[in-house]
Amino acid sequence: MDFEIYGDSIRAGYGLKEAVYLSSLTAFKLKNFAYNGATVFDIWADVYKDIEKKKAYALVGVGVNDLIYSRDPDRIFQRLMDIVKRLKDLDRIVIVESLLPVKKKYFLSLYNFSEEEINEKIKRVNYLLQLSAKDYGYYYFAYDFSQEELSTRDGLHPDEKGNQLLKIQFEKLLKANKIS
């Protein structure tokens, strides 16, 4: 069975040879459609292009780029749910990842908002994702990425050690939900 990845730079493996935590998917044919800078609006458009209806898993992880562009957390959540509905219509079993918190002010100094402000918006999106998982019929992957030293200089992407931590947590999700 295929395991498809839809998302932004974290799912694409920003700064790494590959998204290390996705290496847990050895039993699947992995198709990574993630790319740097992707937003929920990009991914929404992507899932309406040349995707056949077939049984497959689909991992969706996107949203922080939207917050950078000052989009409303509720609007981001709603577009994520549109993506989930579309993928489910295409017979996908969907896993939605939580958004990682922003860690360092280096990255934030390039934009007109504070670390606290963007992390509050991230918490809002994650809260809505967790709250709605059952109603929308997807698995919610909420990982703990609270250790600042596990991110790259920009404070946004996990480094090699951070990806190893995500891999451990991702494997627990797969095992707990008998996804193999």
PDB file of C-alpha atoms in Angstrom:
ATOM      1  CA  MET A   1       0.000   0.000   0.000  1.00  0.00           C
ATOM      2  CA  ASP A   2       1.178   3.551  -0.674  1.00  0.00           C
ATOM      3  CA  PHE A   3       1.955   6.031   2.085  1.00  0.00           C
ATOM      4  CA  GLU A   4       1.662   9.584   0.768  1.00  0.00           C
ATOM      5  CA  ILE A   5       3.117  12.681   2.415  1.00  0.00           C
ATOM      6  CA  TYR A   6       1.530  16.100   1.908  1.00  0.00           C
ATOM      7  CA  GLY A   7       3.119  19.051   3.611  1.00  0.00           C
ATOM      8  CA  ASP A   8       5.782  21.666   3.957  1.00  0.00           C
ATOM      9  CA  SER A   9       9.551  21.727   4.450  1.00  0.00           C
ATOM     10  CA  ILE A  10       9.518  19.635   7.636  1.00  0.00           C
ATOM     11  CA  ARG A  11       7.894  16.722   5.788  1.00  0.00           C
ATOM     12  CA  ALA A  12      10.185  17.293   2.803  1.00  0.00           C
ATOM     13  CA  GLY A  13      13.213  16.875   5.097  1.00  0.00           C
ATOM     14  CA  TYR A  14      14.472  20.462   5.173  1.00  0.00           C
ATOM     15  CA  GLY A  15      18.220  20.551   5.781  1.00  0.00           C
ATOM     16  CA  LEU A  16      18.487  16.749   5.834  1.00  0.00           C
ATOM     17  CA  LYS A  17      19.068  14.013   3.275  1.00  0.00           C
ATOM     18  CA  GLU A  18      15.560  12.820   4.060  1.00  0.00           C
ATOM     19  CA  ALA A  19      12.867  13.290   6.643  1.00  0.00           C
ATOM     20  CA  VAL A  20      14.413  10.798   9.070  1.00  0.00           C
ATOM     21  CA  TYR A  21      11.251  10.124  11.016  1.00  0.00           C
ATOM     22  CA  LEU A  22       9.521   8.946   7.839  1.00  0.00           C
ATOM     23  CA  SER A  23      12.061   6.123   7.498  1.00  0.00           C
ATOM     24  CA  SER A  24       9.713   4.128   9.754  1.00  0.00           C
ATOM     25  CA  LEU A  25       7.531   3.484   6.730  1.00  0.00           C
ATOM     26  CA  THR A  26       9.515   0.578   5.277  1.00  0.00           C
ATOM     27  CA  ALA A  27       6.410  -1.579   4.759  1.00  0.00           C
ATOM     28  CA  PHE A  28       4.927   1.009   2.385  1.00  0.00           C
ATOM     29  CA  LYS A  29       5.664   2.511  -0.990  1.00  0.00           C
ATOM     30  CA  LEU A  30       6.485   6.068   0.104  1.00  0.00           C
ATOM     31  CA  LYS A  31       5.385   8.985  -2.095  1.00  0.00           C
ATOM     32  CA  ASN A  32       6.512  12.320  -0.729  1.00  0.00           C
ATOM     33  CA  PHE A  33       4.637  15.270  -2.243  1.00  0.00           C
ATOM     34  CA  ALA A  34       5.885  17.716   0.427  1.00  0.00           C
ATOM     35  CA  TYR A  35       7.910  20.785  -0.501  1.00  0.00           C
ATOM     36  CA  ASN A  36       9.476  23.836   1.105  1.00  0.00           C
ATOM     37  CA  GLY A  37       7.152  26.775   1.680  1.00  0.00           C
ATOM     38  CA  ALA A  38       3.910  24.842   1.143  1.00  0.00           C
ATOM     39  CA  THR A  39       0.756  26.300   2.670  1.00  0.00           C
ATOM     40  CA  VAL A  40      -2.656  24.753   3.306  1.00  0.00           C
ATOM     41  CA  PHE A  41      -3.851  26.475   0.133  1.00  0.00           C
ATOM     42  CA  ASP A  42      -1.027  24.882  -1.906  1.00  0.00           C
ATOM     43  CA  ILE A  43      -1.726  21.425  -0.494  1.00  0.00           C
ATOM     44  CA  TRP A  44      -5.460  21.865  -1.054  1.00  0.00           C
ATOM     45  CA  ALA A  45      -4.754  22.558  -4.733  1.00  0.00           C
ATOM     46  CA  ASP A  46      -2.312  19.621  -4.885  1.00  0.00           C
ATOM     47  CA  VAL A  47      -4.874  17.062  -3.706  1.00  0.00           C
ATOM     48  CA  TYR A  48      -7.148  18.019  -6.611  1.00  0.00           C
ATOM     49  CA  LYS A  49      -4.446  17.284  -9.237  1.00  0.00           C
ATOM     50  CA  ASP A  50      -3.981  13.886 -10.856  1.00  0.00           C
ATOM     51  CA  ILE A  51      -4.591  11.818  -7.743  1.00  0.00           C
ATOM     52  CA  GLU A  52      -6.373   8.571  -8.357  1.00  0.00           C
ATOM     53  CA  LYS A  53      -8.882   7.063  -5.993  1.00  0.00           C
ATOM     54  CA  LYS A  54      -7.259   4.125  -4.213  1.00  0.00           C
ATOM     55  CA  LYS A  55      -6.654   2.788  -0.744  1.00  0.00           C
ATOM     56  CA  ALA A  56      -3.565   4.446   0.761  1.00  0.00           C
ATOM     57  CA  TYR A  57      -2.353   6.237   3.856  1.00  0.00           C
ATOM     58  CA  ALA A  58      -1.903  10.002   3.686  1.00  0.00           C
ATOM     59  CA  LEU A  59       0.092  12.056   6.166  1.00  0.00           C
ATOM     60  CA  VAL A  60      -0.732  15.784   6.210  1.00  0.00           C
ATOM     61  CA  GLY A  61       1.526  18.269   7.955  1.00  0.00           C
ATOM     62  CA  VAL A  62       1.283  21.930   7.056  1.00  0.00           C
ATOM     63  CA  GLY A  63       0.200  25.269   8.520  1.00  0.00           C
ATOM     64  CA  VAL A  64       3.097  27.260   9.983  1.00  0.00           C
ATOM     65  CA  ASN A  65       3.838  28.951   6.652  1.00  0.00           C
ATOM     66  CA  ASP A  66       0.239  30.153   6.645  1.00  0.00           C
ATOM     67  CA  LEU A  67       0.670  31.691  10.089  1.00  0.00           C
ATOM     68  CA  ILE A  68       3.793  33.461   8.850  1.00  0.00           C
ATOM     69  CA  TYR A  69       1.627  35.006   6.142  1.00  0.00           C
ATOM     70  CA  SER A  70      -0.760  36.196   8.892  1.00  0.00           C
ATOM     71  CA  ARG A  71      -3.574  33.815   8.061  1.00  0.00           C
ATOM     72  CA  ASP A  72      -6.165  33.198  10.738  1.00  0.00           C
ATOM     73  CA  PRO A  73      -5.738  29.901  12.680  1.00  0.00           C
ATOM     74  CA  ASP A  74      -9.418  29.009  12.252  1.00  0.00           C
ATOM     75  CA  ARG A  75      -9.161  29.542   8.493  1.00  0.00           C
ATOM     76  CA  ILE A  76      -6.040  27.356   8.362  1.00  0.00           C
ATOM     77  CA  PHE A  77      -7.835  24.640  10.321  1.00  0.00           C
ATOM     78  CA  GLN A  78     -10.845  24.773   8.001  1.00  0.00           C
ATOM     79  CA  ARG A  79      -8.644  24.433   4.910  1.00  0.00           C
ATOM     80  CA  LEU A  80      -6.890  21.477   6.572  1.00  0.00           C
ATOM     81  CA  MET A  81     -10.294  19.859   7.070  1.00  0.00           C
ATOM     82  CA  ASP A  82     -11.074  20.456   3.379  1.00  0.00           C
ATOM     83  CA  ILE A  83      -7.835  18.593   2.576  1.00  0.00           C
ATOM     84  CA  VAL A  84      -8.805  15.747   4.929  1.00  0.00           C
ATOM     85  CA  LYS A  85     -12.269  15.454   3.348  1.00  0.00           C
ATOM     86  CA  ARG A  86     -10.794  15.395  -0.158  1.00  0.00           C
ATOM     87  CA  LEU A  87      -8.244  12.717   0.749  1.00  0.00           C
ATOM     88  CA  LYS A  88     -10.909  10.605   2.450  1.00  0.00           C
ATOM     89  CA  ASP A  89     -13.073  10.929  -0.701  1.00  0.00           C
ATOM     90  CA  LEU A  90     -10.065   9.476  -2.557  1.00  0.00           C
ATOM     91  CA  ASP A  91     -10.105   6.498  -0.133  1.00  0.00           C
ATOM     92  CA  ARG A  92      -7.126   7.625   1.952  1.00  0.00           C
ATOM     93  CA  ILE A  93      -6.619   6.804   5.605  1.00  0.00           C
ATOM     94  CA  VAL A  94      -5.478  10.186   6.911  1.00  0.00           C
ATOM     95  CA  ILE A  95      -3.003  11.141   9.635  1.00  0.00           C
ATOM     96  CA  VAL A  96      -2.765  14.849  10.475  1.00  0.00           C
ATOM     97  CA  GLU A  97       0.336  16.111  12.265  1.00  0.00           C
ATOM     98  CA  SER A  98       0.356  18.862  14.820  1.00  0.00           C
ATOM     99  CA  LEU A  99       2.214  22.060  13.989  1.00  0.00           C
ATOM    100  CA  LEU A 100       5.618  22.404  15.633  1.00  0.00           C
ATOM    101  CA  PRO A 101       6.102  25.417  17.894  1.00  0.00           C
ATOM    102  CA  VAL A 102       8.545  28.107  16.804  1.00  0.00           C
ATOM    103  CA  LYS A 103      11.584  28.153  19.088  1.00  0.00           C
ATOM    104  CA  LYS A 104      13.986  30.992  18.447  1.00  0.00           C
ATOM    105  CA  LYS A 105      13.731  34.661  17.798  1.00  0.00           C
ATOM    106  CA  TYR A 106      16.241  34.507  14.926  1.00  0.00           C
ATOM    107  CA  PHE A 107      13.523  33.339  12.565  1.00  0.00           C
ATOM    108  CA  LEU A 108      10.852  35.579  14.012  1.00  0.00           C
ATOM    109  CA  SER A 109      12.955  38.717  13.662  1.00  0.00           C
ATOM    110  CA  LEU A 110      12.403  38.453   9.921  1.00  0.00           C
ATOM    111  CA  TYR A 111       8.651  38.900  10.396  1.00  0.00           C
ATOM    112  CA  ASN A 112       6.377  41.282  12.221  1.00  0.00           C
ATOM    113  CA  PHE A 113       5.191  39.103  15.116  1.00  0.00           C
ATOM    114  CA  SER A 114       6.478  37.756  18.398  1.00  0.00           C
ATOM    115  CA  GLU A 115       7.374  34.189  19.321  1.00  0.00           C
ATOM    116  CA  GLU A 116       4.535  34.183  21.846  1.00  0.00           C
ATOM    117  CA  GLU A 117       2.031  35.424  19.273  1.00  0.00           C
ATOM    118  CA  ILE A 118       2.795  32.788  16.644  1.00  0.00           C
ATOM    119  CA  ASN A 119       2.999  29.968  19.209  1.00  0.00           C
ATOM    120  CA  GLU A 120      -0.442  30.916  20.554  1.00  0.00           C
ATOM    121  CA  LYS A 121      -1.791  30.605  17.010  1.00  0.00           C
ATOM    122  CA  ILE A 122      -0.024  27.257  16.622  1.00  0.00           C
ATOM    123  CA  LYS A 123      -1.630  26.082  19.884  1.00  0.00           C
ATOM    124  CA  ARG A 124      -5.036  27.131  18.531  1.00  0.00           C
ATOM    125  CA  VAL A 125      -4.615  25.144  15.314  1.00  0.00           C
ATOM    126  CA  ASN A 126      -3.324  22.108  17.229  1.00  0.00           C
ATOM    127  CA  TYR A 127      -6.220  22.321  19.675  1.00  0.00           C
ATOM    128  CA  LEU A 128      -8.722  22.340  16.802  1.00  0.00           C
ATOM    129  CA  LEU A 129      -6.935  19.441  15.088  1.00  0.00           C
ATOM    130  CA  GLN A 130      -6.981  17.330  18.246  1.00  0.00           C
ATOM    131  CA  LEU A 131     -10.581  18.224  19.033  1.00  0.00           C
ATOM    132  CA  SER A 132     -11.821  17.340  15.539  1.00  0.00           C
ATOM    133  CA  ALA A 133      -9.948  14.112  14.806  1.00  0.00           C
ATOM    134  CA  LYS A 134     -12.824  11.824  15.699  1.00  0.00           C
ATOM    135  CA  ASP A 135     -15.490  13.908  13.942  1.00  0.00           C
ATOM    136  CA  TYR A 136     -13.486  14.111  10.711  1.00  0.00           C
ATOM    137  CA  GLY A 137     -12.158  10.549  10.962  1.00  0.00           C
ATOM    138  CA  TYR A 138      -8.391  11.027  10.965  1.00  0.00           C
ATOM    139  CA  TYR A 139      -5.528  10.048  13.239  1.00  0.00           C
ATOM    140  CA  TYR A 140      -4.000  13.000  15.065  1.00  0.00           C
ATOM    141  CA  PHE A 141      -0.230  12.910  15.513  1.00  0.00           C
ATOM    142  CA  ALA A 142       0.649  15.315  18.319  1.00  0.00           C
ATOM    143  CA  TYR A 143       4.317  15.090  18.986  1.00  0.00           C
ATOM    144  CA  ASP A 144       6.387  16.664  21.710  1.00  0.00           C
ATOM    145  CA  PHE A 145       8.975  18.991  20.256  1.00  0.00           C
ATOM    146  CA  SER A 146       9.573  21.156  23.287  1.00  0.00           C
ATOM    147  CA  GLN A 147      13.369  20.935  23.437  1.00  0.00           C
ATOM    148  CA  GLU A 148      14.861  23.966  21.701  1.00  0.00           C
ATOM    149  CA  GLU A 149      18.251  22.331  21.186  1.00  0.00           C
ATOM    150  CA  LEU A 150      16.597  19.859  18.785  1.00  0.00           C
ATOM    151  CA  SER A 151      15.849  22.498  16.162  1.00  0.00           C
ATOM    152  CA  THR A 152      17.965  24.084  13.483  1.00  0.00           C
ATOM    153  CA  ARG A 153      19.232  27.651  13.741  1.00  0.00           C
ATOM    154  CA  ASP A 154      15.997  29.058  12.373  1.00  0.00           C
ATOM    155  CA  GLY A 155      14.020  27.614  15.316  1.00  0.00           C
ATOM    156  CA  LEU A 156      11.445  26.162  12.977  1.00  0.00           C
ATOM    157  CA  HIS A 157      12.808  22.864  11.654  1.00  0.00           C
ATOM    158  CA  PRO A 158      13.960  19.802  13.588  1.00  0.00           C
ATOM    159  CA  ASP A 159      17.656  18.952  13.288  1.00  0.00           C
ATOM    160  CA  GLU A 160      18.998  15.368  13.029  1.00  0.00           C
ATOM    161  CA  LYS A 161      18.357  14.686  16.741  1.00  0.00           C
ATOM    162  CA  GLY A 162      14.941  16.320  16.533  1.00  0.00           C
ATOM    163  CA  ASN A 163      14.064  14.095  13.596  1.00  0.00           C
ATOM    164  CA  GLN A 164      15.179  11.054  15.596  1.00  0.00           C
ATOM    165  CA  LEU A 165      12.793  12.089  18.394  1.00  0.00           C
ATOM    166  CA  LEU A 166       9.985  12.556  15.863  1.00  0.00           C
ATOM    167  CA  LYS A 167      10.771   9.105  14.456  1.00  0.00           C
ATOM    168  CA  ILE A 168      10.360   7.498  17.894  1.00  0.00           C
ATOM    169  CA  GLN A 169       7.067   9.276  18.473  1.00  0.00           C
ATOM    170  CA  PHE A 170       5.838   8.513  14.938  1.00  0.00           C
ATOM    171  CA  GLU A 171       6.638   4.812  15.390  1.00  0.00           C
ATOM    172  CA  LYS A 172       4.596   4.827  18.616  1.00  0.00           C
ATOM    173  CA  LEU A 173       1.626   6.312  16.730  1.00  0.00           C
ATOM    174  CA  LEU A 174       1.923   3.685  13.999  1.00  0.00           C
ATOM    175  CA  LYS A 175       2.180   0.850  16.529  1.00  0.00           C
ATOM    176  CA  ALA A 176      -0.642   2.127  18.753  1.00  0.00           C
ATOM    177  CA  ASN A 177      -2.967   2.342  15.743  1.00  0.00           C
ATOM    178  CA  LYS A 178      -1.760  -0.898  14.109  1.00  0.00           C
ATOM    179  CA  ILE A 179      -0.622   0.899  10.990  1.00  0.00           C
ATOM    180  CA  SER A 180       1.811  -1.431   9.225  1.00  0.00           C
TER     181      SER A 180
END
